[in-house]
CSV table of C-alpha atoms in Angstrom, one decimal:
chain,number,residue,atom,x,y,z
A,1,UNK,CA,101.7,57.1,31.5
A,2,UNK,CA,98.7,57.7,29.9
A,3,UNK,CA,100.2,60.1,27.6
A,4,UNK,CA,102.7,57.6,26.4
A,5,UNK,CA,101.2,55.7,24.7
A,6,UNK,CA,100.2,58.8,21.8
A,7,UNK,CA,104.0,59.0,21.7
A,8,UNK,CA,106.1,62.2,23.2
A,9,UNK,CA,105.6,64.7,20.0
A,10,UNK,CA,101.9,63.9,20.2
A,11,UNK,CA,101.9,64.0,24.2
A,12,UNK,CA,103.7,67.4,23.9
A,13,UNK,CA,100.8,69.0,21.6
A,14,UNK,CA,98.0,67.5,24.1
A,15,UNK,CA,100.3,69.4,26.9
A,16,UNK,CA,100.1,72.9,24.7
A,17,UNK,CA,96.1,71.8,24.2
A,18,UNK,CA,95.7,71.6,27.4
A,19,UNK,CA,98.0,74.6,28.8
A,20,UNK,CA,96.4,76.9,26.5
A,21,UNK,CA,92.5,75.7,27.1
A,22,UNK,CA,93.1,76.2,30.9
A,23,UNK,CA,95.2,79.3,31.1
A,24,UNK,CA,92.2,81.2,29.1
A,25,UNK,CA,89.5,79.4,31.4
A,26,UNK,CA,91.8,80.8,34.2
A,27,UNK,CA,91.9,84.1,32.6
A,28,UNK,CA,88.1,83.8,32.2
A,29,UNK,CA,87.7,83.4,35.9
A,30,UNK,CA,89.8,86.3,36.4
A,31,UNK,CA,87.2,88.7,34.4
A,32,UNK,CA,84.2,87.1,36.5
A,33,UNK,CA,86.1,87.5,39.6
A,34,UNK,CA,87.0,91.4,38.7
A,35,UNK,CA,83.5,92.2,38.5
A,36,UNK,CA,82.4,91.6,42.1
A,37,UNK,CA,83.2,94.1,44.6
A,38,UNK,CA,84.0,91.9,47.2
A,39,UNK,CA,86.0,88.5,47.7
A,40,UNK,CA,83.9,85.7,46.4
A,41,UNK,CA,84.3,82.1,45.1
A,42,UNK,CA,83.3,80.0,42.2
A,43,UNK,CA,80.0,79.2,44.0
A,44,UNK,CA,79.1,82.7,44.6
A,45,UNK,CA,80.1,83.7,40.4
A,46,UNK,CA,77.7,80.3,39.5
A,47,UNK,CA,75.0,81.6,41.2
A,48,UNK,CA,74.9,85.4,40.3
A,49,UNK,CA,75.4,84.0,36.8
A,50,UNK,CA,73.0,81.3,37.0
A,51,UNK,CA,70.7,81.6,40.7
A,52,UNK,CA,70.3,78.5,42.2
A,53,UNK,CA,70.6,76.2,40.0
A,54,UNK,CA,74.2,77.7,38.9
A,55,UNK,CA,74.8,77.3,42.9
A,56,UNK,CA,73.9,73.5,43.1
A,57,UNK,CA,75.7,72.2,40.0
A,58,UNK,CA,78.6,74.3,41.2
A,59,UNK,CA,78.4,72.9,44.8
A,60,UNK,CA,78.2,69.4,43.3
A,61,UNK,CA,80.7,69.2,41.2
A,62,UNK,CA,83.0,70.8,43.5
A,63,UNK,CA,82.4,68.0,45.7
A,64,UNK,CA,82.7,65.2,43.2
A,65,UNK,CA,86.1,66.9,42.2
A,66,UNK,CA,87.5,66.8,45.4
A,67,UNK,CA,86.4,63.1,45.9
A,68,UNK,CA,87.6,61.6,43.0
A,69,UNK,CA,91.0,63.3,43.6
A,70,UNK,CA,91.2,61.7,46.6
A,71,UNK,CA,90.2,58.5,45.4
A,72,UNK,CA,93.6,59.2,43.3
A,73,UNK,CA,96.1,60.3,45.9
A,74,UNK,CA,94.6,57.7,48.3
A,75,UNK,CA,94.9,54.6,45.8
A,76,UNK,CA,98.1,56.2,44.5
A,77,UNK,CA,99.4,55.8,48.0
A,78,UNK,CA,98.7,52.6,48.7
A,79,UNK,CA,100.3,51.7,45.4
A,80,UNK,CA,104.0,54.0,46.8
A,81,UNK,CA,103.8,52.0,49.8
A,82,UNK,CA,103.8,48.8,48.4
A,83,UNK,CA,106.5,49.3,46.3
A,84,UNK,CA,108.6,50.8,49.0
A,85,UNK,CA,108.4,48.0,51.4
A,86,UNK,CA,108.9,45.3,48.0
A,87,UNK,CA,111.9,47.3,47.6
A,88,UNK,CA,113.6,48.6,50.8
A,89,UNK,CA,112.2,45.6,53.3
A,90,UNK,CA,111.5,42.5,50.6
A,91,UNK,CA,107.9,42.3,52.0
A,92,UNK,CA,105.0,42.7,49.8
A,93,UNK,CA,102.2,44.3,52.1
A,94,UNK,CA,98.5,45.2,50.1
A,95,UNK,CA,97.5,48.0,48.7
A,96,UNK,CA,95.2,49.2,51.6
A,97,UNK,CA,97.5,49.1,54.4
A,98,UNK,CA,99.6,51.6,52.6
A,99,UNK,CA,96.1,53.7,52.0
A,100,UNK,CA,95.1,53.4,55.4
A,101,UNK,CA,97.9,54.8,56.9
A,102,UNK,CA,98.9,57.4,55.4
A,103,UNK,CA,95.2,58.6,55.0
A,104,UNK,CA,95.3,58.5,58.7
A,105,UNK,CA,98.0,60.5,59.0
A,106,UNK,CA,97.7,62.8,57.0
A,107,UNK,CA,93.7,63.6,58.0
A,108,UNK,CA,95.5,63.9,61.6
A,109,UNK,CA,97.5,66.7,60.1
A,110,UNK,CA,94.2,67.8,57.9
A,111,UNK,CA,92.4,68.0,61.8
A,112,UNK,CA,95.2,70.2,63.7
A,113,UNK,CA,94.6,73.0,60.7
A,114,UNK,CA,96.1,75.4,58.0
A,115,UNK,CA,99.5,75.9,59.8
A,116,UNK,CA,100.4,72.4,61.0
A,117,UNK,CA,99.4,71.4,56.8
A,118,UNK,CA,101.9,74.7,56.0
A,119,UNK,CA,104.6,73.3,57.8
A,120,UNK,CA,104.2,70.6,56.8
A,121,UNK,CA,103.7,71.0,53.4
A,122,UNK,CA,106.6,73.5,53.2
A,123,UNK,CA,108.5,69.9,53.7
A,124,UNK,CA,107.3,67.9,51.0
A,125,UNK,CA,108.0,71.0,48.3
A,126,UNK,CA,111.6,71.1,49.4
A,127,UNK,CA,111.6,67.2,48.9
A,128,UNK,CA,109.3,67.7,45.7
A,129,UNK,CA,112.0,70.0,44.3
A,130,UNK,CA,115.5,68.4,45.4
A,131,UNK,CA,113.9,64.8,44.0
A,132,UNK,CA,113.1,66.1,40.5
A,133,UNK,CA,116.5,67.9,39.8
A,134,UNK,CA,118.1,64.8,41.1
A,135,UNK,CA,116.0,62.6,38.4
A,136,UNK,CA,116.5,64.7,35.6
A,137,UNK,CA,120.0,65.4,36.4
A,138,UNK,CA,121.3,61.9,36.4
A,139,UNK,CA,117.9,60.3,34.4
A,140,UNK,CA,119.2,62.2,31.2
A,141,UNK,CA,122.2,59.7,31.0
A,142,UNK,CA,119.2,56.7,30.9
A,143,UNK,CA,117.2,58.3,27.8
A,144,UNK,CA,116.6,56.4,24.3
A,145,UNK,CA,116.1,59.1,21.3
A,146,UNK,CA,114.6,56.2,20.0
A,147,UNK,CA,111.9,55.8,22.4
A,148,UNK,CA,111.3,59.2,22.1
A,149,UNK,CA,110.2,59.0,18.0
A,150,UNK,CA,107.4,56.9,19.1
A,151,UNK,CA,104.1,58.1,17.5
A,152,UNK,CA,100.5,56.9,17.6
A,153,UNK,CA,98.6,60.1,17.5
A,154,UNK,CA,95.5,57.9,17.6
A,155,UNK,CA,95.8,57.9,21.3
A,156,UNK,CA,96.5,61.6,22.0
A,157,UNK,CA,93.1,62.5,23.0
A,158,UNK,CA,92.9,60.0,26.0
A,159,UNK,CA,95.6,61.9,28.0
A,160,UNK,CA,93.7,65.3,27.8
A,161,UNK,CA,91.7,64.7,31.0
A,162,UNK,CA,95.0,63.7,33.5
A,163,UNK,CA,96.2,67.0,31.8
A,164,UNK,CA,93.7,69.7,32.3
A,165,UNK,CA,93.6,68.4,36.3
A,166,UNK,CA,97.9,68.7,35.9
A,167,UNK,CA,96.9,72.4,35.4
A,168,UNK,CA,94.2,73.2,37.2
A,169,UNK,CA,94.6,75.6,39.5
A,170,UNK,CA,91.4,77.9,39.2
A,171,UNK,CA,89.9,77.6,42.4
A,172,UNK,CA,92.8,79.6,43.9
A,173,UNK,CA,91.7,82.5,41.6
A,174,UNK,CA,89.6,84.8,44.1
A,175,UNK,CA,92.3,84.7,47.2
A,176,UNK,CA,94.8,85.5,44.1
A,177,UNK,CA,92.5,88.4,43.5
A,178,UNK,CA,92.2,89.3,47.5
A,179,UNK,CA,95.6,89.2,48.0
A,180,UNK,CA,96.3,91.3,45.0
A,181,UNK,CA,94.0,93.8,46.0
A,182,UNK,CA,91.9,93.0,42.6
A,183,UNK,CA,94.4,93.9,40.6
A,184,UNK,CA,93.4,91.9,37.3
A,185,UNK,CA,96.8,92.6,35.8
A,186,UNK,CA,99.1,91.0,37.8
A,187,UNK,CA,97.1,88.4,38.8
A,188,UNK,CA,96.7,87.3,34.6
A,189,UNK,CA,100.6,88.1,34.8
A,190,UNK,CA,100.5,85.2,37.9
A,191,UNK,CA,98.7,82.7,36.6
A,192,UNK,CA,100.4,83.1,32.7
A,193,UNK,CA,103.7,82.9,34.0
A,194,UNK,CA,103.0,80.0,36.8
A,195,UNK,CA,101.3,77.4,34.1
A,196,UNK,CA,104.2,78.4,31.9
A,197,UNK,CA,106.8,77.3,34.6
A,198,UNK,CA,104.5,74.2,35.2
A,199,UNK,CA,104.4,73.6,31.4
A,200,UNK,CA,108.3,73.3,30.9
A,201,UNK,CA,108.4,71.3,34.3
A,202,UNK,CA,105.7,69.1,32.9
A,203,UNK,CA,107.8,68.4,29.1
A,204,UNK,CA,111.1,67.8,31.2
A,205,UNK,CA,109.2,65.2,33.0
A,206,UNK,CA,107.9,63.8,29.6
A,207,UNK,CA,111.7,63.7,28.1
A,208,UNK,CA,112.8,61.1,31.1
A,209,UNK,CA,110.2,59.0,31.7
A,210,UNK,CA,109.0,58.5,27.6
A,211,UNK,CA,112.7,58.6,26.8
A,212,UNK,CA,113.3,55.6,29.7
A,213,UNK,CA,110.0,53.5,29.5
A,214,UNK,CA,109.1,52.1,26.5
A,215,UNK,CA,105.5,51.6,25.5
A,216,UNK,CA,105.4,47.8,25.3
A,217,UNK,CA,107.0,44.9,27.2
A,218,UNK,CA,106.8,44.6,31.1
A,219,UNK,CA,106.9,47.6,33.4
A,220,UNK,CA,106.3,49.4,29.7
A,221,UNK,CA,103.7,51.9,28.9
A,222,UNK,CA,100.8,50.1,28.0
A,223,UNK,CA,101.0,47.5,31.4
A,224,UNK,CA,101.6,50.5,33.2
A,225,UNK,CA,98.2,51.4,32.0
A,226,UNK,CA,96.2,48.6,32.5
A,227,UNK,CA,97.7,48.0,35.8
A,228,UNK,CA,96.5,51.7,37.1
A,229,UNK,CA,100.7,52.0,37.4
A,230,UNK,CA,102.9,55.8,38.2
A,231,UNK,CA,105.3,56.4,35.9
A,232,UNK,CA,108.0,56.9,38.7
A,233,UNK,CA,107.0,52.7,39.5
A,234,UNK,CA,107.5,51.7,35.7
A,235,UNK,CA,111.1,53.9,35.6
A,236,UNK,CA,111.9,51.9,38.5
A,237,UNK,CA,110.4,48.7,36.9
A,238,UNK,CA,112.4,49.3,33.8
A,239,UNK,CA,116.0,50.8,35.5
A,240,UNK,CA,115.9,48.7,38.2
A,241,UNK,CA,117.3,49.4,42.0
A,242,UNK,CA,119.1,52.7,41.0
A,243,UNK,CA,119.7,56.2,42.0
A,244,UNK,CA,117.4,57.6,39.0
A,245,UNK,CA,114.5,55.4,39.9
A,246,UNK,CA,114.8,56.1,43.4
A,247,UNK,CA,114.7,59.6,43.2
A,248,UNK,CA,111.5,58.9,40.8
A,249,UNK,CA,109.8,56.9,43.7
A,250,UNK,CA,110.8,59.8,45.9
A,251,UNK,CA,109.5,62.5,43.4
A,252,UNK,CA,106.3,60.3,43.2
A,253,UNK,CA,106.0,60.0,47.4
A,254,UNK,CA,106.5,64.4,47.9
A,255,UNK,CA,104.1,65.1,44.6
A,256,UNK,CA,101.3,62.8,45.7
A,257,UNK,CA,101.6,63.6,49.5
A,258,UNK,CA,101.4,67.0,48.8
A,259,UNK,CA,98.9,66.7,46.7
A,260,UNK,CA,97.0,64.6,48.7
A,261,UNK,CA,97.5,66.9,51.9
A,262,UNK,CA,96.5,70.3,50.2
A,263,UNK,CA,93.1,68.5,48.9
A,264,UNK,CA,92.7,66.9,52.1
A,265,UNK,CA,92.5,70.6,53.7
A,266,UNK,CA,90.8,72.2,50.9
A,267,UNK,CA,87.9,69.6,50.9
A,268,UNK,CA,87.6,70.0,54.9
A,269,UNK,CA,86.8,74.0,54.6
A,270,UNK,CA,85.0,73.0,51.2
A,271,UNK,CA,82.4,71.1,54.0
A,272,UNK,CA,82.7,73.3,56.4
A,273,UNK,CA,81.7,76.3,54.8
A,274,UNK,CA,78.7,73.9,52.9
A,275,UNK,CA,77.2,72.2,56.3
A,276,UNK,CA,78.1,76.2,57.8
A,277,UNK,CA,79.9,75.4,60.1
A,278,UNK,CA,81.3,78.5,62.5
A,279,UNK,CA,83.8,78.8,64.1
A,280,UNK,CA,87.8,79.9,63.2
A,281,UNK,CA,88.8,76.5,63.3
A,282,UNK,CA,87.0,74.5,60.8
A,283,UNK,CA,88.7,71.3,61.1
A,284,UNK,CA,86.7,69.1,63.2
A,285,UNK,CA,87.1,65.0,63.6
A,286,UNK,CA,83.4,64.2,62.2
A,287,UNK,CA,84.5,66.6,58.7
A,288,UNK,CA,88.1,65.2,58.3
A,289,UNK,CA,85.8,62.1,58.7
A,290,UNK,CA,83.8,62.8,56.4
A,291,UNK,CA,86.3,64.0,53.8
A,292,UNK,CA,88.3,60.9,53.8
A,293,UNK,CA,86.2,58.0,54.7
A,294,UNK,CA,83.9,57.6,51.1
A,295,UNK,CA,87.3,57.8,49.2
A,296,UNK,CA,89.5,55.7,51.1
A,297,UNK,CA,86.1,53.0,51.2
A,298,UNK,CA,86.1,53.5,47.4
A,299,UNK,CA,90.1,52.4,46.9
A,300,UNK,CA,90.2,50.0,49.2
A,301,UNK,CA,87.5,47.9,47.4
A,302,UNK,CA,88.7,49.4,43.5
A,303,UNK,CA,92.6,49.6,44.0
A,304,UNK,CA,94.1,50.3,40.8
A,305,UNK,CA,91.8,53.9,40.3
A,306,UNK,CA,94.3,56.1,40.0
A,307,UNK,CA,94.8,56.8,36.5
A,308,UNK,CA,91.0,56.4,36.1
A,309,UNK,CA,89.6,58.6,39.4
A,310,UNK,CA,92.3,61.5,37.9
A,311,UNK,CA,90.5,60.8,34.5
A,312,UNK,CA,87.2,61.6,35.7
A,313,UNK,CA,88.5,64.2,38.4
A,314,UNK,CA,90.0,65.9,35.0
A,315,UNK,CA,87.6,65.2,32.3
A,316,UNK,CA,84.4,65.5,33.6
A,317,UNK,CA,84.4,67.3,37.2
A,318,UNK,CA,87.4,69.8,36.2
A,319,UNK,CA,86.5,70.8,32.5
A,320,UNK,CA,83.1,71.6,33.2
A,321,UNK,CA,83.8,73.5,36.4
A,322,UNK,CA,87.0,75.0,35.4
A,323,UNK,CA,86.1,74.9,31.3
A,324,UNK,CA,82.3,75.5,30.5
A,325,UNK,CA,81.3,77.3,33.5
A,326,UNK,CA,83.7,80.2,33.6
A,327,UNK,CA,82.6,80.4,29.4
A,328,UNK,CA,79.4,80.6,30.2
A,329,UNK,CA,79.9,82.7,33.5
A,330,UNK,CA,81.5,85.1,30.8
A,331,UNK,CA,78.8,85.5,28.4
A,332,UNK,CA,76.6,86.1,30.9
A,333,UNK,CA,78.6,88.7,32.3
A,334,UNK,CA,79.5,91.1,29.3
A,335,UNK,CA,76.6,90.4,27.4
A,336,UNK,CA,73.7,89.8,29.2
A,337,UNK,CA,73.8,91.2,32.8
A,338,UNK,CA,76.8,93.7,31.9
A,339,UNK,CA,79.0,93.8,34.8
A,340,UNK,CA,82.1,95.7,34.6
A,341,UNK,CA,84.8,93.8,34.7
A,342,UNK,CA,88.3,95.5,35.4
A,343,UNK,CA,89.8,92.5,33.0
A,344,UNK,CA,88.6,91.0,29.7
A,345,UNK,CA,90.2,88.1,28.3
A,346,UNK,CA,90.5,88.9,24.7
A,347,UNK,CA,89.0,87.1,21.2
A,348,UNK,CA,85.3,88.2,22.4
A,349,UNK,CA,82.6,85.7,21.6
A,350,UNK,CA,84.5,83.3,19.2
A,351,UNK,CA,87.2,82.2,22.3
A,352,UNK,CA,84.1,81.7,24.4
A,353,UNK,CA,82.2,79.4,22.0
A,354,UNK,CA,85.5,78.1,20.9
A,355,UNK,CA,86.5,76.7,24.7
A,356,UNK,CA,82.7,75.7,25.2
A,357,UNK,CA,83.5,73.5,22.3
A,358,UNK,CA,86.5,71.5,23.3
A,359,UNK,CA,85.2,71.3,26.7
A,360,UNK,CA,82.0,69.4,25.3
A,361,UNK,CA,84.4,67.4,23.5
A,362,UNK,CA,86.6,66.5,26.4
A,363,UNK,CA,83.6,65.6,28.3
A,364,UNK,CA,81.7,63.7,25.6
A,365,UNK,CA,84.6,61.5,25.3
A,366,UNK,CA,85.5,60.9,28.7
A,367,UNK,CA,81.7,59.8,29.0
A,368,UNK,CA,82.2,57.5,26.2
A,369,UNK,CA,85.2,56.2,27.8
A,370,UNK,CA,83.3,55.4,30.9
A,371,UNK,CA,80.8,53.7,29.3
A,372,UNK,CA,83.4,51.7,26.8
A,373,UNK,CA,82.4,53.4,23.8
A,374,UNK,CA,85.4,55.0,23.0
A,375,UNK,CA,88.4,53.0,21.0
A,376,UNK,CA,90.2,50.9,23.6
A,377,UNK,CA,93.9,50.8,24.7
């Protein structure tokens, strides 16, 4: 949705942008990681790098991250449920019964641990995987070249946020690193050829919802928008009650539960490890609590946040944790306190300052965004 509106060449050079900007930040956090003799996270790179103050802004904006992509999932899920019961029952319930449910399922399945979110997690990938080839299989017949020649490359910039989250994956780096025995190598051949799978899943995806949707009208693009819409609810807006945008519904319902449950988890130990709490099971019903109460308050009273709470998860929270920091982490490392690093990303200090660069941007624009400075939809 919000990179339709740029148009799909336009959207498919923000996607490359944004590949390419967080596959080097990636790469960067691989170098940092290499240099420590021990297993260690993002918190514990911050604060060699930085002391405490490195720690702190780390620490915050881990926690911000994780809030506002909850805010997401949460409001996104309130929106699924909606639609499903218009659709399959004729009964329009709001928003926040959907949200409180399944938050309250799935922070029961967040509370019983890792293995119980493995299972069932393992689940919603299988249904995450049969749902898309079904789409694209049958949603190819439904494209318009036409709609696809759309171009406003005015708008291209506003979708970079949503897509640096889409490939953000950087927090996984160190038990990448553990698990590989800290071997650098394969770990940069990991993460290049994972965000390159991603990347062609992601331009697929682009082809049959661009190529279905058009950007005005109802159920378009630019309602979609204002309306804090999924694409998979304007495909079904715009195809009607059909097997295409019912597998998109579907594909939307596995993506965003899985989504939501692996975050759910993630910020859990995130708090658990920050309030240090001991113990070898970490889930607790005060910290599932405590994970999922502020966001689901926060969608319940603003509903339509998706597309906005993934904005700021992804252009503010996201590029500086996963953009300027491991940059700066970087320069720190090679040429200031010299560590040795088993892995250098190469293109020495112009990539660095390069990345720093359109970080800045990204932020400095999402800020203006915020605060209505930047050229409205």
């Amino acid at each position: 949705i919000t990179t339709g509106l740029s148009g799909f060449i336009p959207s498919i050079v923000m996607f490359l942008v944004a590949w390419a900007f967080m596959t080097a930040t990636g790469l960067l956090m691989v170098e940092v990681n290499s240099s420590f003799p021990e297993r260690v996270n993002i918190v514990s790179m911050a604060e060699r790098s930085f002391g405490k103050i490195g720690k702190i802004v780390s620490w915050v904006l881990y926690l911000f991250l994780f809030y506002s992509l909850l805010v997401a999932y949460i409001s996104g899920s309130g929106s699924l449920s909606a639609s499903y019961f218009q659709a399959i029952f004729s009964l329009h319930i709001p928003h926040w019964v959907g949200a409180l449910f399944f938050t309250g399922g799935l922070g029961f399945l967040a509370y019983h641990g890792t293995r119980v979110v493995d299972h069932w997690n393992r689940f919603l990938m299988a249904g995450k995987i049969l749902t898309y080839l079904g789409m694209v299989l049958l949603g190819l017949h439904y494209v318009k070249p036409a709609l696809l020649l759309h171009v406003e490359p005015a708008f291209a910039f506003f979708s970079l946020p949503v897509l640096v989250i889409a490939f953000g994956y950087h927090n996984m780096v160190p038990t990448l690193m553990a698990y590989m025995q800290n071997d650098a190598k394969r770990v940069r051949q990991t993460i290049i050829a994972g965000s390159v799978f991603a990347l062609i899943v992601y331009m697929i995806w682009e082809i049959i919802v661009l190529g279905i949707v058009p950007v005005n009208g109802k159920w378009g693009i630019l309602e979609s928008l204002q309306m804090g819409r999924q694409a998979s609810d304007a495909v079904a807006g715009v195809l009607g009650n059909s097997w295409v945008s019912n597998f998109a519904e579907g594909l939307a319902f596995f993506a965003l539960l899985s989504s939501f449950l692996a975050q759910t988890l993630a910020l859990v130990h995130f708090l658990a490890d920050a309030l240090k709490v001991k113990g070898e099971k970490n889930e607790s019903v005060s910290l599932c609590l405590l994970a999922l109460l502020p966001p689901l308050i926060f969608a319940i009273i603003y509903p339509n946040l998706f597309i906005k709470a993934l904005n700021f998860a992804g252009g503010i929270c996201a590029v500086i944790l996963f953009g300027v920091l491991p940059a700066l982490m970087a320069w720190k490392n090679r040429y200031t306190q010299q560590h040795a690093s088993t892995y250098q990303l190469i293109g020495g200090k112009r990539v660095l300052i390069a990345i720093i660069v359109v970080a800045s941007c990204i932020v400095l624009f999402q800020l203006a965004s915020m605060l209505g400075l930047a050229p409205h939809v």
